[in-house]
Coordinates of C-alpha atoms and ligand atoms in Angstrom, one line a residue:
X1 CA 124.5 10.4 -94.8
X2 CA 121.0 9.2 -94.1
X3 CA 118.9 6.8 -96.2
X4 CA 116.8 9.7 -97.4
X5 CA 119.7 11.8 -98.6
X6 CA 121.4 8.9 -100.4
X7 CA 118.2 8.0 -102.1
X8 CA 117.6 11.6 -103.2
X9 CA 121.2 11.9 -104.6
X10 CA 120.8 8.6 -106.3
X11 CA 117.6 9.6 -108.0
X12 CA 119.3 12.7 -109.3
X13 CA 122.5 11.3 -110.6
X14 CA 122.2 7.5 -111.1
X15 CA 120.5 6.0 -114.2
X16 CA 117.0 4.7 -113.4
X17 CA 117.6 1.1 -114.4
X18 CA 116.6 -0.6 -111.1
X19 CA 113.3 -0.6 -109.2
X20 CA 115.2 0.1 -106.0
X21 CA 114.0 -0.2 -102.4
X22 CA 114.2 3.2 -100.6
X23 CA 117.2 2.6 -98.4
X24 CA 121.0 2.3 -98.7
X25 CA 123.1 -0.5 -97.2
X26 CA 126.3 0.7 -95.6
X27 CA 127.7 -2.2 -93.5
X28 CA 127.6 -5.9 -93.3
X29 CA 128.8 -8.8 -91.1
X30 CA 128.0 -12.4 -91.6
X31 CA 124.4 -12.8 -92.5
X32 CA 123.5 -9.3 -91.3
X33 CA 123.5 -5.8 -92.9
X34 CA 122.8 -2.3 -91.7
X35 CA 121.3 0.6 -93.6
X36 CA 122.4 4.2 -93.5
X37 CA 120.0 5.0 -90.6
X38 CA 121.4 2.2 -88.5
X39 CA 118.6 -0.3 -89.0
X40 CA 119.7 -4.0 -88.9
X41 CA 118.5 -6.7 -91.4
X42 CA 118.9 -10.4 -91.8
X43 CA 120.2 -10.8 -95.3
X44 CA 118.5 -13.6 -97.3
X45 CA 119.4 -12.0 -100.6
X46 CA 123.1 -12.2 -100.2
X47 CA 123.9 -9.7 -103.0
X48 CA 121.9 -12.1 -105.2
X49 CA 123.9 -15.2 -104.5
X50 CA 127.2 -13.3 -104.4
X51 CA 128.0 -13.0 -100.6
X52 CA 128.1 -16.7 -100.1
X53 CA 130.4 -16.5 -97.1
X54 CA 128.4 -13.7 -95.6
X55 CA 129.5 -10.1 -95.5
X56 CA 133.2 -9.3 -94.7
X57 CA 134.3 -12.9 -94.0
X58 CA 137.6 -12.5 -92.2
X59 CA 139.6 -14.6 -94.6
X60 CA 138.3 -12.9 -97.7
X61 CA 138.7 -9.4 -96.1
X62 CA 142.3 -10.2 -95.1
X63 CA 143.1 -11.5 -98.6
X64 CA 141.7 -8.3 -100.2
X65 CA 143.6 -6.1 -97.7
X66 CA 146.9 -7.9 -98.3
X67 CA 146.6 -8.0 -102.1
X68 CA 145.5 -4.3 -102.2
X69 CA 148.8 -3.4 -100.6
X70 CA 150.8 -5.6 -103.1
X71 CA 149.4 -5.3 -106.6
X72 CA 145.8 -4.4 -107.6
X73 CA 146.2 -4.6 -111.4
X74 CA 148.8 -5.3 -114.0
X75 CA 147.7 -6.9 -117.3
X76 CA 147.2 -10.3 -118.8
X77 CA 150.3 -9.6 -120.8
X78 CA 152.0 -11.1 -117.7
X79 CA 151.3 -14.1 -115.5
X80 CA 149.3 -13.3 -112.3
X81 CA 150.0 -15.5 -109.3
X82 CA 146.5 -15.4 -107.6
X83 CA 144.9 -15.9 -111.1
X84 CA 146.9 -19.0 -111.7
X85 CA 146.1 -20.3 -108.2
X86 CA 142.4 -19.7 -108.6
X87 CA 142.4 -21.5 -112.0
X88 CA 144.2 -24.5 -110.4
X89 CA 141.7 -24.7 -107.6
X90 CA 138.7 -24.5 -110.0
X91 CA 140.2 -27.2 -112.3
X92 CA 141.2 -29.5 -109.5
X93 CA 137.7 -29.4 -108.1
X94 CA 135.7 -29.6 -111.3
X95 CA 135.4 -31.7 -114.5
X96 CA 137.1 -28.9 -116.4
X97 CA 140.7 -28.4 -117.7
X98 CA 141.2 -24.7 -118.5
X99 CA 139.9 -21.4 -117.2
X100 CA 139.4 -17.9 -118.8
X101 CA 138.7 -15.1 -116.3
X102 CA 136.2 -12.2 -116.9
X103 CA 134.5 -9.7 -114.7
X104 CA 130.9 -10.7 -114.6
X105 CA 128.4 -13.4 -115.4
X106 CA 127.4 -11.8 -118.7
X107 CA 131.0 -11.5 -119.8
X108 CA 131.7 -15.1 -118.9
X109 CA 128.7 -16.2 -120.9
X110 CA 129.7 -13.9 -123.8
X111 CA 133.0 -15.8 -123.8
X112 CA 131.2 -19.2 -123.7
X113 CA 129.1 -18.2 -126.8
X114 CA 132.3 -17.1 -128.6
X115 CA 134.1 -20.3 -127.7
X116 CA 131.3 -22.5 -128.8
X117 CA 131.1 -20.8 -132.1
X118 CA 134.8 -20.8 -132.6
X119 CA 135.0 -24.5 -131.8
X120 CA 132.2 -25.4 -134.1
X121 CA 133.7 -23.4 -137.0
X122 CA 137.1 -25.1 -136.6
X123 CA 135.6 -28.6 -136.4
X124 CA 132.4 -28.4 -138.6
X125 CA 132.7 -25.3 -140.8
X126 CA 131.0 -21.9 -141.2
X127 CA 127.4 -23.0 -141.1
X128 CA 127.2 -24.4 -137.5
X129 CA 126.7 -21.5 -135.1
X130 CA 123.3 -21.6 -133.6
X131 CA 122.8 -22.0 -129.8
X132 CA 119.6 -23.4 -128.3
X133 CA 118.6 -21.9 -124.9
X134 CA 115.7 -22.4 -122.5
X135 CA 112.5 -20.4 -121.8
X136 CA 112.8 -18.6 -118.4
X137 CA 116.6 -18.7 -118.6
X138 CA 118.8 -15.8 -117.7
X139 CA 122.3 -15.3 -119.1
X140 CA 123.1 -11.6 -118.8
X141 CA 122.4 -8.2 -120.2
X142 CA 125.0 -7.7 -123.0
X143 CA 123.4 -7.9 -126.5
X144 CA 124.5 -11.6 -127.1
X145 CA 123.6 -12.8 -123.6
X146 CA 120.3 -11.0 -123.4
X147 CA 119.5 -12.7 -126.7
X148 CA 120.5 -16.0 -125.2
X149 CA 118.1 -15.2 -122.4
X150 CA 114.8 -16.6 -123.6
X151 CA 112.5 -14.1 -121.9
X152 CA 110.8 -11.6 -124.1
X153 CA 110.8 -8.8 -121.5
X154 CA 114.6 -8.5 -121.6
X155 CA 114.6 -8.1 -125.4
X156 CA 112.1 -5.3 -125.8
X157 CA 113.6 -2.1 -127.3
X158 CA 116.9 -3.6 -128.3
X159 CA 116.4 -4.9 -131.8
X160 CA 118.1 -5.8 -133.9
X161 CA 119.4 -8.7 -131.8
X162 CA 122.3 -10.9 -132.8
X163 CA 121.4 -13.9 -134.9
X164 CA 121.9 -17.5 -133.9
X165 CA 119.8 -18.3 -130.9
X166 CA 116.7 -20.6 -130.7
X167 CA 114.5 -21.1 -127.7
X168 CA 112.7 -24.2 -126.3
X169 CA 110.8 -24.9 -123.1
X170 CA 113.0 -26.0 -120.2
X171 CA 112.6 -29.7 -119.3
X172 CA 110.9 -30.5 -122.6
X173 CA 113.3 -32.9 -124.2
X174 CA 111.2 -33.6 -127.2
X175 CA 111.0 -29.9 -128.1
X176 CA 114.8 -29.6 -127.7
X177 CA 115.5 -32.7 -129.9
X178 CA 113.2 -31.3 -132.6
X179 CA 114.8 -27.9 -132.5
X180 CA 118.3 -29.2 -133.2
X181 CA 119.4 -28.7 -136.9
X182 CA 122.5 -28.7 -139.0
X183 CA 123.1 -25.2 -137.8
X184 CA 123.1 -26.0 -134.1
X185 CA 126.5 -25.9 -132.3
X186 CA 125.6 -25.9 -128.7
X187 CA 122.9 -26.2 -126.0
X188 CA 123.1 -23.7 -123.2
X189 CA 121.2 -23.9 -119.9
X190 CA 121.2 -23.4 -116.1
X191 CA 120.9 -26.7 -114.3
X192 CA 118.8 -24.7 -111.8
X193 CA 117.3 -21.5 -113.3
X194 CA 117.8 -18.7 -110.8
X195 CA 116.2 -15.5 -112.2
X196 CA 113.5 -17.4 -114.0
X197 CA 112.1 -18.6 -110.7
X198 CA 114.3 -21.4 -109.2
X199 CA 113.4 -24.0 -111.7
X200 CA 115.3 -27.3 -111.5
X201 CA 116.2 -29.6 -114.3
X202 CA 113.9 -32.7 -114.0
X203 CA 115.6 -36.0 -113.1
X204 CA 116.9 -37.6 -116.3
X205 CA 116.5 -34.5 -118.5
X206 CA 120.1 -33.5 -118.4
X207 CA 121.2 -37.1 -119.2
X208 CA 119.1 -37.0 -122.3
X209 CA 120.5 -33.6 -123.3
X210 CA 124.0 -34.8 -122.9
X211 CA 123.3 -37.9 -125.0
X212 CA 121.8 -35.7 -127.7
X213 CA 124.9 -33.5 -127.6
X214 CA 127.2 -36.4 -128.1
X215 CA 125.0 -37.9 -130.9
X216 CA 124.8 -34.6 -132.8
X217 CA 128.2 -33.1 -132.2
X218 CA 126.9 -30.2 -130.0
X219 CA 128.7 -28.6 -127.0
X220 CA 126.8 -28.6 -123.7
X221 CA 127.2 -25.3 -121.9
X222 CA 126.1 -25.0 -118.2
X223 CA 125.6 -21.5 -116.9
X224 CA 126.4 -21.9 -113.2
X225 CA 126.8 -18.2 -112.6
X226 CA 124.1 -18.3 -109.9
X227 CA 123.9 -22.0 -108.9
X228 CA 127.7 -22.7 -108.8
X229 CA 130.3 -22.3 -106.0
X230 CA 128.4 -24.2 -103.3
X231 CA 125.0 -22.5 -103.6
X232 CA 123.2 -25.9 -104.0
X233 CA 125.2 -27.6 -101.3
X234 CA 127.7 -29.1 -103.8
X235 CA 130.5 -27.0 -105.3
X236 CA 128.8 -27.2 -108.7
X237 CA 125.2 -27.9 -109.5
X238 CA 126.1 -30.3 -112.3
X239 CA 127.3 -32.7 -109.6
X240 CA 123.7 -33.3 -108.4
X241 CA 122.7 -34.5 -111.9
X242 CA 125.8 -36.5 -112.7
X243 CA 126.1 -34.8 -116.1
X244 CA 129.3 -33.0 -117.1
X245 CA 129.1 -30.0 -119.5
X246 CA 131.8 -29.2 -122.1
X247 CA 131.8 -25.5 -121.0
X248 CA 130.7 -24.0 -117.7
X249 CA 130.4 -20.3 -116.6
X250 CA 130.8 -18.9 -113.1
X251 CA 130.6 -15.5 -111.5
X252 CA 128.5 -14.2 -108.6
X253 CA 129.9 -16.0 -105.6
X254 CA 133.3 -16.7 -107.1
X255 CA 135.1 -13.6 -105.8
X256 CA 133.7 -13.7 -102.2
X257 CA 131.9 -10.4 -103.1
X258 CA 134.5 -8.9 -105.5
X259 CA 133.5 -8.7 -109.2
X260 CA 134.8 -11.7 -111.2
X261 CA 133.5 -14.1 -113.8
X262 CA 135.0 -17.3 -115.3
X263 CA 134.6 -19.5 -118.3
X264 CA 135.8 -23.1 -117.9
X265 CA 136.1 -25.7 -120.6
X266 CA 137.4 -29.2 -121.3
X267 CA 140.9 -29.2 -122.9
X268 CA 139.8 -30.0 -126.4
X269 CA 137.2 -27.2 -126.4
X270 CA 139.4 -24.6 -124.7
X271 CA 142.0 -25.3 -127.4
X272 CA 139.8 -23.5 -129.9
X273 CA 140.9 -20.2 -128.3
X274 CA 144.4 -19.1 -129.4
X275 CA 146.4 -15.9 -128.5
X276 CA 144.4 -12.9 -129.7
X277 CA 141.0 -14.7 -129.9
X278 CA 139.6 -13.4 -126.7
X279 CA 140.6 -11.0 -123.9
X280 CA 139.6 -8.8 -121.0
X281 CA 141.6 -5.9 -119.5
X282 CA 140.5 -6.5 -115.9
X283 CA 139.7 -10.3 -116.3
X284 CA 141.5 -12.3 -113.6
X285 CA 143.1 -9.2 -112.0
X286 CA 145.2 -9.8 -108.9
X287 CA 142.7 -8.3 -106.5
X288 CA 139.6 -10.2 -107.7
X289 CA 141.5 -13.5 -108.0
X290 CA 143.1 -13.1 -104.6
X291 CA 139.7 -12.7 -103.1
X292 CA 138.5 -15.7 -105.2
X293 CA 141.3 -17.9 -103.9
X294 CA 140.4 -17.0 -100.2
X295 CA 136.7 -17.5 -100.8
X296 CA 137.0 -20.8 -102.7
X297 CA 139.6 -22.1 -100.2
X298 CA 137.3 -21.3 -97.3
X299 CA 134.3 -23.0 -99.0
X300 CA 136.3 -26.1 -99.7
X301 CA 138.1 -26.4 -96.4
X302 CA 135.8 -25.3 -93.6
X303 CA 133.0 -27.9 -94.1
X304 CA 130.9 -25.0 -95.7
X305 CA 129.3 -27.3 -98.4
X306 CA 128.0 -29.8 -95.8
X307 CA 126.7 -27.0 -93.6
X308 CA 125.0 -25.4 -96.6
X309 CA 123.3 -28.6 -97.6
X310 CA 122.1 -29.1 -94.0
X311 CA 120.9 -25.5 -93.6
X312 CA 119.2 -25.7 -97.0
X313 CA 117.3 -28.8 -96.0
X314 CA 116.3 -27.1 -92.7
X315 CA 115.1 -24.0 -94.5
X316 CA 113.2 -26.0 -97.1
X317 CA 111.4 -28.0 -94.5
X318 CA 110.3 -24.8 -92.8
X319 CA 109.1 -23.3 -96.1
X320 CA 107.2 -26.5 -96.9
X321 CA 105.5 -26.3 -93.5
X322 CA 104.4 -22.7 -94.4
X323 CA 102.9 -24.1 -97.7
X324 CA 100.6 -26.3 -95.6
X325 CA 99.3 -23.2 -93.8
X326 CA 98.9 -20.7 -96.6
X327 CA 96.7 -21.5 -99.6
X328 CA 98.4 -18.9 -101.8
X329 CA 101.7 -20.8 -101.6
X330 CA 101.8 -23.0 -104.7
X331 CA 105.2 -24.7 -104.5
X332 CA 108.5 -24.7 -102.7
X333 CA 111.5 -25.8 -104.7
X334 CA 115.3 -25.7 -105.1
X335 CA 118.4 -27.3 -103.8
X336 CA 120.7 -26.3 -100.9
X337 CA 120.4 -22.6 -100.4
X338 CA 118.8 -21.6 -103.6
X339 CA 115.2 -21.9 -102.7
X340 CA 112.0 -20.6 -104.3
X341 CA 108.5 -20.3 -103.0
X342 CA 106.0 -19.8 -105.8
X343 CA 102.9 -17.9 -104.9
X344 CA 99.5 -17.6 -106.7
X345 CA 99.8 -13.8 -106.0
X346 CA 102.5 -11.2 -106.6
X347 CA 105.4 -11.4 -104.1
X348 CA 106.4 -7.7 -104.0
X349 CA 104.1 -6.8 -101.0
X350 CA 105.6 -9.7 -98.9
X351 CA 109.1 -8.5 -99.8
X352 CA 108.3 -5.0 -98.4
X353 CA 106.6 -6.3 -95.3
X354 CA 109.7 -8.4 -94.6
X355 CA 112.0 -5.4 -95.2
X356 CA 110.0 -3.4 -92.7
X357 CA 110.4 -6.1 -90.2
X358 CA 114.2 -6.5 -90.8
X359 CA 114.5 -9.3 -93.3
X360 CA 115.8 -9.0 -96.9
X361 CA 114.3 -11.4 -99.4
X362 CA 113.9 -11.1 -103.1
X363 CA 111.0 -11.8 -105.5
X364 CA 111.8 -13.0 -109.0
X365 CA 109.5 -13.6 -112.0
X366 CA 106.8 -11.6 -110.2
X367 CA 105.4 -14.5 -108.0
X368 CA 108.5 -16.4 -106.8
X369 CA 110.0 -15.5 -103.4
X370 CA 113.7 -16.4 -103.7
X371 CA 115.9 -17.2 -100.7
X372 CA 119.7 -16.9 -101.1
X373 CA 121.2 -16.6 -97.6
X374 CA 124.9 -17.1 -97.1
X375 CA 126.1 -20.7 -97.0
X376 CA 127.2 -20.2 -93.4
X377 CA 123.7 -19.3 -92.2
X378 CA 122.8 -20.8 -88.8
X379 CA 119.6 -22.6 -87.8
X380 CA 118.9 -19.8 -85.3
X381 CA 119.1 -17.2 -88.1
X382 CA 116.8 -19.4 -90.3
X383 CA 114.3 -19.5 -87.4
X384 CA 114.4 -15.8 -87.1
X385 CA 113.9 -15.2 -90.8
X386 CA 111.0 -17.7 -91.0
X387 CA 109.4 -16.0 -88.0
X388 CA 109.5 -12.6 -89.9
X389 CA 108.3 -14.2 -93.1
X390 CA 105.4 -15.9 -91.3
X391 CA 104.2 -12.5 -89.9
X392 CA 104.4 -11.0 -93.4
X393 CA 102.4 -13.9 -94.8
X394 CA 99.8 -13.4 -92.1
X395 CA 99.2 -9.9 -93.3
X396 CA 98.4 -10.9 -96.9
Ligands
PLP401 C1 123.3 -13.1 -112.6 C2 123.4 -14.1 -113.7 C3 124.1 -13.8 -114.9 C4 124.6 -12.4 -115.2 O1 125.7 -12.1 -114.4 P1 126.2 -10.6 -114.3 O2 127.4 -10.7 -113.4 O3 125.0 -9.8 -113.7 O4 126.5 -10.1 -115.7 C5 124.2 -14.8 -115.9 N1 123.7 -16.0 -115.7 C6 123.0 -16.3 -114.5 C7 122.5 -17.7 -114.4 C8 122.8 -15.4 -113.5 O5 122.2 -15.7 -112.4

């Protein structure tokens, strides 16, 4: 099928929830993808931080093929070998002790909210259930996670929203400390906000937040759905800040492209969940977790983190050089390979110019160009992308 016929069918049969670009991707390899008309693109969107090893990484593809021929799904009524292995890998390489598997970031965060409330009820009684989250955050699209998402535009039309969330500006410690009450049970945040425009926690902020949590008996929840699994050049973003959460959520890159989510917690917190308290039919299924084991193993073994850190520094340096040339570039920020370029103008036009010239980039929060290439991106590919971006900026 051609781009045009896929687009027409989609417009007829698929719900109109995305402002989609008028083409269909049908094939990918490494940092490159092809549309239905055979046009090639350099992919600096990476399925929105999902395809961290690039497209069709041989180790991930082999693991999916092998598992598909063995067992795709059973049920969590039984133990699942790749699920247990993925849990072991995650625990051995993080500050966490136990894992619950889900199928998406929203579902992982939904679990985090439930776990925090359950823990608080067990330890402090019925009245402690409120969770404080940050302006410009993004935690998902289920009713609870969109309510946790402190951005008005995601709430509109869905009232009544669940009770028990309070919002404060990110990086404003005073506002956070003042917002804590007897009702507060947890503080939930992304160490680096993705969807909200690649906003990093300020130095020292997370130390203060952690101290506040310890003082007031609050759980600290880090949503690392986007910034985790090597995206920042370290396996988890919290490692950059030297602050350990009590609960952490993962998804996007965890399955090497296959849908998966995970909720991790320290032993004492995880113990609040007992049989029957939480579940998911597909969560941690053999196929997704086999892909996850292959992806995580590759990221940990093949020097991928060090390469991502180096490639990220290289790309950031190039983007900073562009900031010197173009007055409408306000700021370049981010760590590793989650980088944002904030403009003083809307970014959509630049995204379409890049698309035409064979580069996929994303614009979030209207004015922030977001770069999420695979962790295995090469300097030559970065040079090529920056060349296309420069031409697009010239046409503004
Ligand atoms: C994408 C994202 C989510 C939601 O994940 P889904 O898999 O789309 O449900 C949650 N939190 C963060 C930080 C994200 O970037």
